[in-house]
Tab-separated table of N, CA and C in Angstrom:
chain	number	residue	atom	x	y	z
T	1	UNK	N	0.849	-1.197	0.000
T	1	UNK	CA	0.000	0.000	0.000
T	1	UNK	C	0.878	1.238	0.000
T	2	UNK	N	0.077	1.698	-0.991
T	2	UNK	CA	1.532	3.523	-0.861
T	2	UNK	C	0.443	4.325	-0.524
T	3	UNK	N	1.456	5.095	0.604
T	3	UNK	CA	1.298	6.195	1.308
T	3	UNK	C	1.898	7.668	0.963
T	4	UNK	N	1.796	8.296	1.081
T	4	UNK	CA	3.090	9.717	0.932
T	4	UNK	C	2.085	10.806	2.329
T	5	UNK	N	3.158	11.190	3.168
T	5	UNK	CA	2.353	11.534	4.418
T	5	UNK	C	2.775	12.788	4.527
T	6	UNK	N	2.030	13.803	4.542
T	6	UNK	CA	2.836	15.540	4.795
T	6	UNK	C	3.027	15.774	5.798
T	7	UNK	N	3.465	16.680	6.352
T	7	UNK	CA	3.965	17.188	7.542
T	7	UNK	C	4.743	18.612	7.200
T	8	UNK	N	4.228	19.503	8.619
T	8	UNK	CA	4.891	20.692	8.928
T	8	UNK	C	4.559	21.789	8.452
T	9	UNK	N	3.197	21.712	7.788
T	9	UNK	CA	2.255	22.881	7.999
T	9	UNK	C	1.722	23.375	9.114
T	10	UNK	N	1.027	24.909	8.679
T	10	UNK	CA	0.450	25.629	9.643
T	10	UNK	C	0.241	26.726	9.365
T	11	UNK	N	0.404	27.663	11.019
T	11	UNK	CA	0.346	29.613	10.610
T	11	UNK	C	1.699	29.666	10.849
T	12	UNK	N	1.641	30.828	10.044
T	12	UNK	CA	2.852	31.840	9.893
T	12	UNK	C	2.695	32.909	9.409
T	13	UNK	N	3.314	33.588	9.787
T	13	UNK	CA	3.123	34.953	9.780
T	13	UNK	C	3.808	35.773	8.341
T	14	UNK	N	3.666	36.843	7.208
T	14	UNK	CA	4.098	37.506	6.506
T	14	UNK	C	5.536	37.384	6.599
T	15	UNK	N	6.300	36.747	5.828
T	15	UNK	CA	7.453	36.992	5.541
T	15	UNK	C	8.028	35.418	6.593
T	16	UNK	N	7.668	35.031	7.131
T	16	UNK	CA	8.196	33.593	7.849
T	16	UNK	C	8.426	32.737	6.929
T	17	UNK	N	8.782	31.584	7.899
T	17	UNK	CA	8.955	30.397	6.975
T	17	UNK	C	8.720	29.032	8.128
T	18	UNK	N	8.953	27.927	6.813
T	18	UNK	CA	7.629	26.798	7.320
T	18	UNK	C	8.816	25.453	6.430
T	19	UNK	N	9.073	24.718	6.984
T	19	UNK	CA	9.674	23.468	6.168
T	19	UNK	C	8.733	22.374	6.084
T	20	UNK	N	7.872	21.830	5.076
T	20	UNK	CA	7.215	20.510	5.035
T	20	UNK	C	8.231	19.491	4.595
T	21	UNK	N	7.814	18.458	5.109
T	21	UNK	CA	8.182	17.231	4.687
T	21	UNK	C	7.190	15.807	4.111
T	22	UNK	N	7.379	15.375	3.132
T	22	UNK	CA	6.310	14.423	2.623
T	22	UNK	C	7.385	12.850	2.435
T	23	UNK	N	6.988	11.933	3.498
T	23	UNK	CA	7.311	10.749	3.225
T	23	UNK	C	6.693	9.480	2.573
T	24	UNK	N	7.171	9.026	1.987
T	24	UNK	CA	6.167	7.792	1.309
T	24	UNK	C	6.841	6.654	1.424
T	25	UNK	N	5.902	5.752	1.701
T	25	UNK	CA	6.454	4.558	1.396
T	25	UNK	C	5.578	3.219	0.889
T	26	UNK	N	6.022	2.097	0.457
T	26	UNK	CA	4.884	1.395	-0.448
T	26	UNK	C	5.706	1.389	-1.907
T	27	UNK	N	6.851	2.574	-2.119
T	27	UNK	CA	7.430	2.400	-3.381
T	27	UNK	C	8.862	2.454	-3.228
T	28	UNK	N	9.192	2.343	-4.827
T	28	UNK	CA	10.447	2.718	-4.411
T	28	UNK	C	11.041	4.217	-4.985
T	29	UNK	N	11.130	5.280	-4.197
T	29	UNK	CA	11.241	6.294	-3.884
T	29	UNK	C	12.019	6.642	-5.097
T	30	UNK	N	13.328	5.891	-5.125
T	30	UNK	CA	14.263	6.674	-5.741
T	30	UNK	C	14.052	6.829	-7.379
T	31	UNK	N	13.222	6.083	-7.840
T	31	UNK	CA	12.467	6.107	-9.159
T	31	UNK	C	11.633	7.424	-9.649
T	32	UNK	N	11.163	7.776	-8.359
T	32	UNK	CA	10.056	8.714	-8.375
T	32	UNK	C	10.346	10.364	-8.804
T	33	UNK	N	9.853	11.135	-9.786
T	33	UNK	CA	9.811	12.417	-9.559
T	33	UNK	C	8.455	12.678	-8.576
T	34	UNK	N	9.383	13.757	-7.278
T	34	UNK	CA	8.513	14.135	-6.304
T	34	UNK	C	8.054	15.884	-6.545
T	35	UNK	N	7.185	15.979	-5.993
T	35	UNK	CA	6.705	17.159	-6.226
T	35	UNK	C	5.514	18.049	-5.286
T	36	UNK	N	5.106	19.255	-5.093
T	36	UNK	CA	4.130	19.855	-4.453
T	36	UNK	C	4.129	20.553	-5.152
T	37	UNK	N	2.552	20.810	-4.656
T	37	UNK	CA	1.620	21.192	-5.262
T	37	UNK	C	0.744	21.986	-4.776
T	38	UNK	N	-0.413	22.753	-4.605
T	38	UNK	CA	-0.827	23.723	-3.685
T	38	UNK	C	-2.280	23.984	-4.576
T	39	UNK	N	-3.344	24.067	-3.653
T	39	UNK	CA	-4.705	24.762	-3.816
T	39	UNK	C	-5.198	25.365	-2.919
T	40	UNK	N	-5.003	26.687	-3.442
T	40	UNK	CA	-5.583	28.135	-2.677
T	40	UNK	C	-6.971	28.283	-3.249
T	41	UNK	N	-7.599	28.859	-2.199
T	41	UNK	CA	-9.055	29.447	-2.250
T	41	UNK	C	-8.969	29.936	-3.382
T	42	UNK	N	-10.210	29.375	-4.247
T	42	UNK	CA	-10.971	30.404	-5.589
T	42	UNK	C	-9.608	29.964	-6.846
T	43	UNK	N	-8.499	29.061	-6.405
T	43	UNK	CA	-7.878	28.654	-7.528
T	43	UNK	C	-7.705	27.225	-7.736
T	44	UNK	N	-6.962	26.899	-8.605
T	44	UNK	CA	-7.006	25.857	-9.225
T	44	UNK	C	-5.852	25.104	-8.505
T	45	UNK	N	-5.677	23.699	-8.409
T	45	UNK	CA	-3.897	23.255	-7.942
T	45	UNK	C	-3.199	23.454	-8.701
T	46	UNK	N	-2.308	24.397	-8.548
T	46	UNK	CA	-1.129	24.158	-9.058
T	46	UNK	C	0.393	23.906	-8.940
T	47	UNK	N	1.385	23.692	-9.724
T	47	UNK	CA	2.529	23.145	-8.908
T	47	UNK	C	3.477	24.184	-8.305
T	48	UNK	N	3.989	23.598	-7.529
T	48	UNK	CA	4.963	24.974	-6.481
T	48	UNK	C	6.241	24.272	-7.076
T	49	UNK	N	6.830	22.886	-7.303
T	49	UNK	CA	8.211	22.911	-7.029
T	49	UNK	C	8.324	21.218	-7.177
T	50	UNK	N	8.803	21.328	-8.169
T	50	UNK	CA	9.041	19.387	-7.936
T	50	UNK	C	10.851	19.200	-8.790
T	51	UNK	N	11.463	18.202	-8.676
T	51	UNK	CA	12.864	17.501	-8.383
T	51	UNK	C	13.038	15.942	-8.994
T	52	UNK	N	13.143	16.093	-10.141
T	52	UNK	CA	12.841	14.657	-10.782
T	52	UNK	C	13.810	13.671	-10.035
T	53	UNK	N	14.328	12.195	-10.679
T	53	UNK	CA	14.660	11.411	-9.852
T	53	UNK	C	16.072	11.377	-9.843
T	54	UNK	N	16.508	12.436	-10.616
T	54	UNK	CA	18.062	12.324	-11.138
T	54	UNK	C	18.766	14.179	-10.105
T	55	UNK	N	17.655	14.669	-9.606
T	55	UNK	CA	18.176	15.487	-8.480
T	55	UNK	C	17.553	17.042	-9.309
T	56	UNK	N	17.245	17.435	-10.999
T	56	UNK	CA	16.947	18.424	-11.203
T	56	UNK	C	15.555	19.140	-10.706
T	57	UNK	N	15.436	20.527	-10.695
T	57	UNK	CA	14.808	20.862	-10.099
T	57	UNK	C	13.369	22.197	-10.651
T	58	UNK	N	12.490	22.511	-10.491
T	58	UNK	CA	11.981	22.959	-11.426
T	58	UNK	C	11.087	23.968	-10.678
T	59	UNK	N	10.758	25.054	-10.441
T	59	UNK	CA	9.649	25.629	-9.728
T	59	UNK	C	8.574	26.502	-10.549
T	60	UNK	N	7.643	26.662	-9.702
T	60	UNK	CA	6.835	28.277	-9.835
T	60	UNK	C	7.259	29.427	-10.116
T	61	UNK	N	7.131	30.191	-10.985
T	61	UNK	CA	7.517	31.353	-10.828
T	61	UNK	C	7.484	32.505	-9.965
T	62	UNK	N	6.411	32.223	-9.172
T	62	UNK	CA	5.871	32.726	-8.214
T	62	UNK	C	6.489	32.602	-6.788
T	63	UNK	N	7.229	31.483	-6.462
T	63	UNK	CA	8.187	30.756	-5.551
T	63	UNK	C	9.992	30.877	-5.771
T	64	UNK	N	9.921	31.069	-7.426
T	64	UNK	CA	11.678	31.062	-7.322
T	64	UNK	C	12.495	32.268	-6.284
T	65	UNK	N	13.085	31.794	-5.839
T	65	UNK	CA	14.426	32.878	-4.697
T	65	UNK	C	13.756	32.880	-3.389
T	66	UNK	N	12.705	31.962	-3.408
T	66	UNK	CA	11.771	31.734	-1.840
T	66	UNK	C	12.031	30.495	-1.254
T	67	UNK	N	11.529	29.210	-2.039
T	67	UNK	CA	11.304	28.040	-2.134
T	67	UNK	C	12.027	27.237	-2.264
T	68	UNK	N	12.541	26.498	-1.716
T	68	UNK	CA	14.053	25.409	-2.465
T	68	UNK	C	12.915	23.720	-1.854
T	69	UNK	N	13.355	23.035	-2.659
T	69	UNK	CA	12.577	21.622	-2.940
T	69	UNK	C	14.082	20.580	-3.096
T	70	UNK	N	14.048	19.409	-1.719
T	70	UNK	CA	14.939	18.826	-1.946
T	70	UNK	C	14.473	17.440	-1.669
T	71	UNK	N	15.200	16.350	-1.862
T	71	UNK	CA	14.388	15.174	-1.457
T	71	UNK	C	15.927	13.935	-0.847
T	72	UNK	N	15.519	13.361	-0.277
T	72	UNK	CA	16.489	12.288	0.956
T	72	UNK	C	16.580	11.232	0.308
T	73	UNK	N	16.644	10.546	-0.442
T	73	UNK	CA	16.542	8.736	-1.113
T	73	UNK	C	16.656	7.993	0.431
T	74	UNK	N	17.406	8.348	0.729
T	74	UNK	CA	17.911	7.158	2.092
T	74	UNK	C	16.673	7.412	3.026
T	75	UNK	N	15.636	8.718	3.092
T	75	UNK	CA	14.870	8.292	4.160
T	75	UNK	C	13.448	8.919	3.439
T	76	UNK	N	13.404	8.688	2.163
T	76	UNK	CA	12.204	8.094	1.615
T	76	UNK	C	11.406	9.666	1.562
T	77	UNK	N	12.106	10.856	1.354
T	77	UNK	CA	11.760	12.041	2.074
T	77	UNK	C	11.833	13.099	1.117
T	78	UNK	N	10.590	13.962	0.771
T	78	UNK	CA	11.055	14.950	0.361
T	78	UNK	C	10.611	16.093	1.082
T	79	UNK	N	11.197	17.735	0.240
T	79	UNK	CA	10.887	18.565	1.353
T	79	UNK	C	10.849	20.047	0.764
T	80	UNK	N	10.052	20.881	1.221
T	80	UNK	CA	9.976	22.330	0.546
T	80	UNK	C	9.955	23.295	1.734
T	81	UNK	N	11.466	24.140	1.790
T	81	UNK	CA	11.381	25.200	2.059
T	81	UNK	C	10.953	26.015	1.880
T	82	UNK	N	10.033	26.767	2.929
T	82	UNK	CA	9.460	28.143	2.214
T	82	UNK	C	9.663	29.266	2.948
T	83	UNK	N	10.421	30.182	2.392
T	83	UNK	CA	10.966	31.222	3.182
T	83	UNK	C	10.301	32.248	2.348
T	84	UNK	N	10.390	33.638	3.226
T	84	UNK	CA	9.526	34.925	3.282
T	84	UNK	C	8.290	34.531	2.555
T	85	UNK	N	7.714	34.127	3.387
T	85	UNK	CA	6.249	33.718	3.081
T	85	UNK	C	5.292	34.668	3.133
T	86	UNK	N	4.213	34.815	1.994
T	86	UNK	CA	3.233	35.717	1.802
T	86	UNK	C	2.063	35.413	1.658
T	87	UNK	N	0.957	35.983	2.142
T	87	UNK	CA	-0.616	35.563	2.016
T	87	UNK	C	-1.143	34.756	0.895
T	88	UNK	N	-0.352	35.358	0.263
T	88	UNK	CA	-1.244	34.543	-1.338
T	88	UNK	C	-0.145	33.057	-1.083
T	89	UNK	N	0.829	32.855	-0.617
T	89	UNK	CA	0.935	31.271	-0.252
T	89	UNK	C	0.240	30.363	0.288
T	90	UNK	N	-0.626	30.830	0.850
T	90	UNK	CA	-1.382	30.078	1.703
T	90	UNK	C	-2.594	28.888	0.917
T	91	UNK	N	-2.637	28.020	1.545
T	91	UNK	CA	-3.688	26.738	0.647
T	91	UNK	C	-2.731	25.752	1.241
T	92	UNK	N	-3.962	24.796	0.740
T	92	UNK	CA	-3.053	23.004	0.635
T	92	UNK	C	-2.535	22.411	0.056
T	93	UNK	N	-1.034	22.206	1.070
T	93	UNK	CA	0.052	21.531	-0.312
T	93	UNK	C	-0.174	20.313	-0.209
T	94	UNK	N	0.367	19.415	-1.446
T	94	UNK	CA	0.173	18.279	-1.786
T	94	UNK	C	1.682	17.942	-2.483
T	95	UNK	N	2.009	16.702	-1.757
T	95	UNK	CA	2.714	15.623	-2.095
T	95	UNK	C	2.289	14.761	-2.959
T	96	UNK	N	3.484	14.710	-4.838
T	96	UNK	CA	2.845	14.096	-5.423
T	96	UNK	C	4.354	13.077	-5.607
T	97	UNK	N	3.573	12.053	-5.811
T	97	UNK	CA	5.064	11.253	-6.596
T	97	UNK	C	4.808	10.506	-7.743
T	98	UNK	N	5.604	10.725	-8.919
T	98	UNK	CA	4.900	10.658	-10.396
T	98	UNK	C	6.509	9.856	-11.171
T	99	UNK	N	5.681	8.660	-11.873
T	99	UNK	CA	6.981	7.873	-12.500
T	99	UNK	C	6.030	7.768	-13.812
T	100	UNK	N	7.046	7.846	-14.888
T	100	UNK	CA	6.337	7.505	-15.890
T	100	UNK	C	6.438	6.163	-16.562
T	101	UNK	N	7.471	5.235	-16.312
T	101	UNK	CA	7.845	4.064	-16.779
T	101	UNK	C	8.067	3.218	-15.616
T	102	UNK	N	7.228	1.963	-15.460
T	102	UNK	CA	5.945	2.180	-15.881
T	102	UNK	C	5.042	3.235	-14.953
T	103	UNK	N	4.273	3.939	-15.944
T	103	UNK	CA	3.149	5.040	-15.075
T	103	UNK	C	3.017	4.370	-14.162
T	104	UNK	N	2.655	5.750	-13.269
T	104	UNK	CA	2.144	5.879	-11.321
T	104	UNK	C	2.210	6.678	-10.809
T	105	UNK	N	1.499	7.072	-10.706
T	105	UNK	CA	0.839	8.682	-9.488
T	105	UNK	C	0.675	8.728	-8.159
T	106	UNK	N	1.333	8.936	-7.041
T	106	UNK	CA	0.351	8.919	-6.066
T	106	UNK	C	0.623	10.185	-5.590
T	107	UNK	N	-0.740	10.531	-4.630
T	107	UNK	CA	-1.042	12.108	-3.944
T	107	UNK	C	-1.037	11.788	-2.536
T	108	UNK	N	-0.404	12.617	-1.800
T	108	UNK	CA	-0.477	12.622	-0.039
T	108	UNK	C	-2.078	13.107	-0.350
T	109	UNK	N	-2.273	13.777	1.200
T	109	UNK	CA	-3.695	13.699	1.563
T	109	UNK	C	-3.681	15.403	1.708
T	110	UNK	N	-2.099	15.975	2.209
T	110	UNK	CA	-1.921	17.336	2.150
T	110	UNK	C	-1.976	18.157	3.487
T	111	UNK	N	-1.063	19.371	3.588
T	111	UNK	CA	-1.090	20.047	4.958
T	111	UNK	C	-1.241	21.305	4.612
T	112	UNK	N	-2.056	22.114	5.167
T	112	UNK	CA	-2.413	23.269	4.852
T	112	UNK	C	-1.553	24.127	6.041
T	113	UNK	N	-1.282	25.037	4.924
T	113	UNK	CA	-0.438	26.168	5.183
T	113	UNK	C	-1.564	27.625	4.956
T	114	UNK	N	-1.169	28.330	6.103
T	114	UNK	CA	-1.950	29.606	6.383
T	114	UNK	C	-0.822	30.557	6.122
T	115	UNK	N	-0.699	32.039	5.673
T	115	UNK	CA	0.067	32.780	5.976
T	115	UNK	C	-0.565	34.257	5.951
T	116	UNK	N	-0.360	34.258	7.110
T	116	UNK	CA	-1.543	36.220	7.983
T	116	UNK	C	-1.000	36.287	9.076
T	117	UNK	N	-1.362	37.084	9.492
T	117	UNK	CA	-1.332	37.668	11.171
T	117	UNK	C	-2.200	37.503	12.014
């Protein structure tokens, strides 16, 4: 059974920062491009930041010089920094892990991140 489990959301305040972590297991990790993802009120999901399986890295435009996205092989782990954090960050991120050979998708369940006063 695969899992991918978030962690280390919450509040924070304008300009803070927040480290999630999304573990999975059920696969084998190191195959996987990992990724988050985010749905804010009144929008659509879209992606913040994902790290294919060979270590490159790809973001939002909206996130680059904020956000750094790294992932652990040895402990099944990935992870998104988010520094000077701003209101419009706020929504639920989602842990995705996506292989294409052979296809497989799976989605965490997600930790919502607030950012206000």
């Amino acid at each position: 059974q695969v899992q991918l489990v978030e962690s280390g959301g919450g509040l924070v305040q304008p300009g803070g920062s927040l480290r999630l972590s999304c573990t999975a297991s059920g696969i084998i990790f190191r195959f996987y491009a990992m990724g988050w993802y985010r749905l804010a009120p009144g929008k659509q999901r879209e992606l913040v930041a994902n790290v294919s399986s060979d270590g490159s890295t790809n973001y939002a435009d909206s996130v680059k010089g904020r956000f750094t996205i790294s992932r652990d092989n040895a402990k099944n782990t990935v992870f998104l920094q988010m520094n000077s954090l701003r209101p419009e960050d706020t929504g639920v991120y989602y842990c995705n892990a996506d292989r294409r050979y052979p296809r497989s998708e799976y989605w965490g369940k997600g930790t919502l991140v607030t950012v206000s006063f």
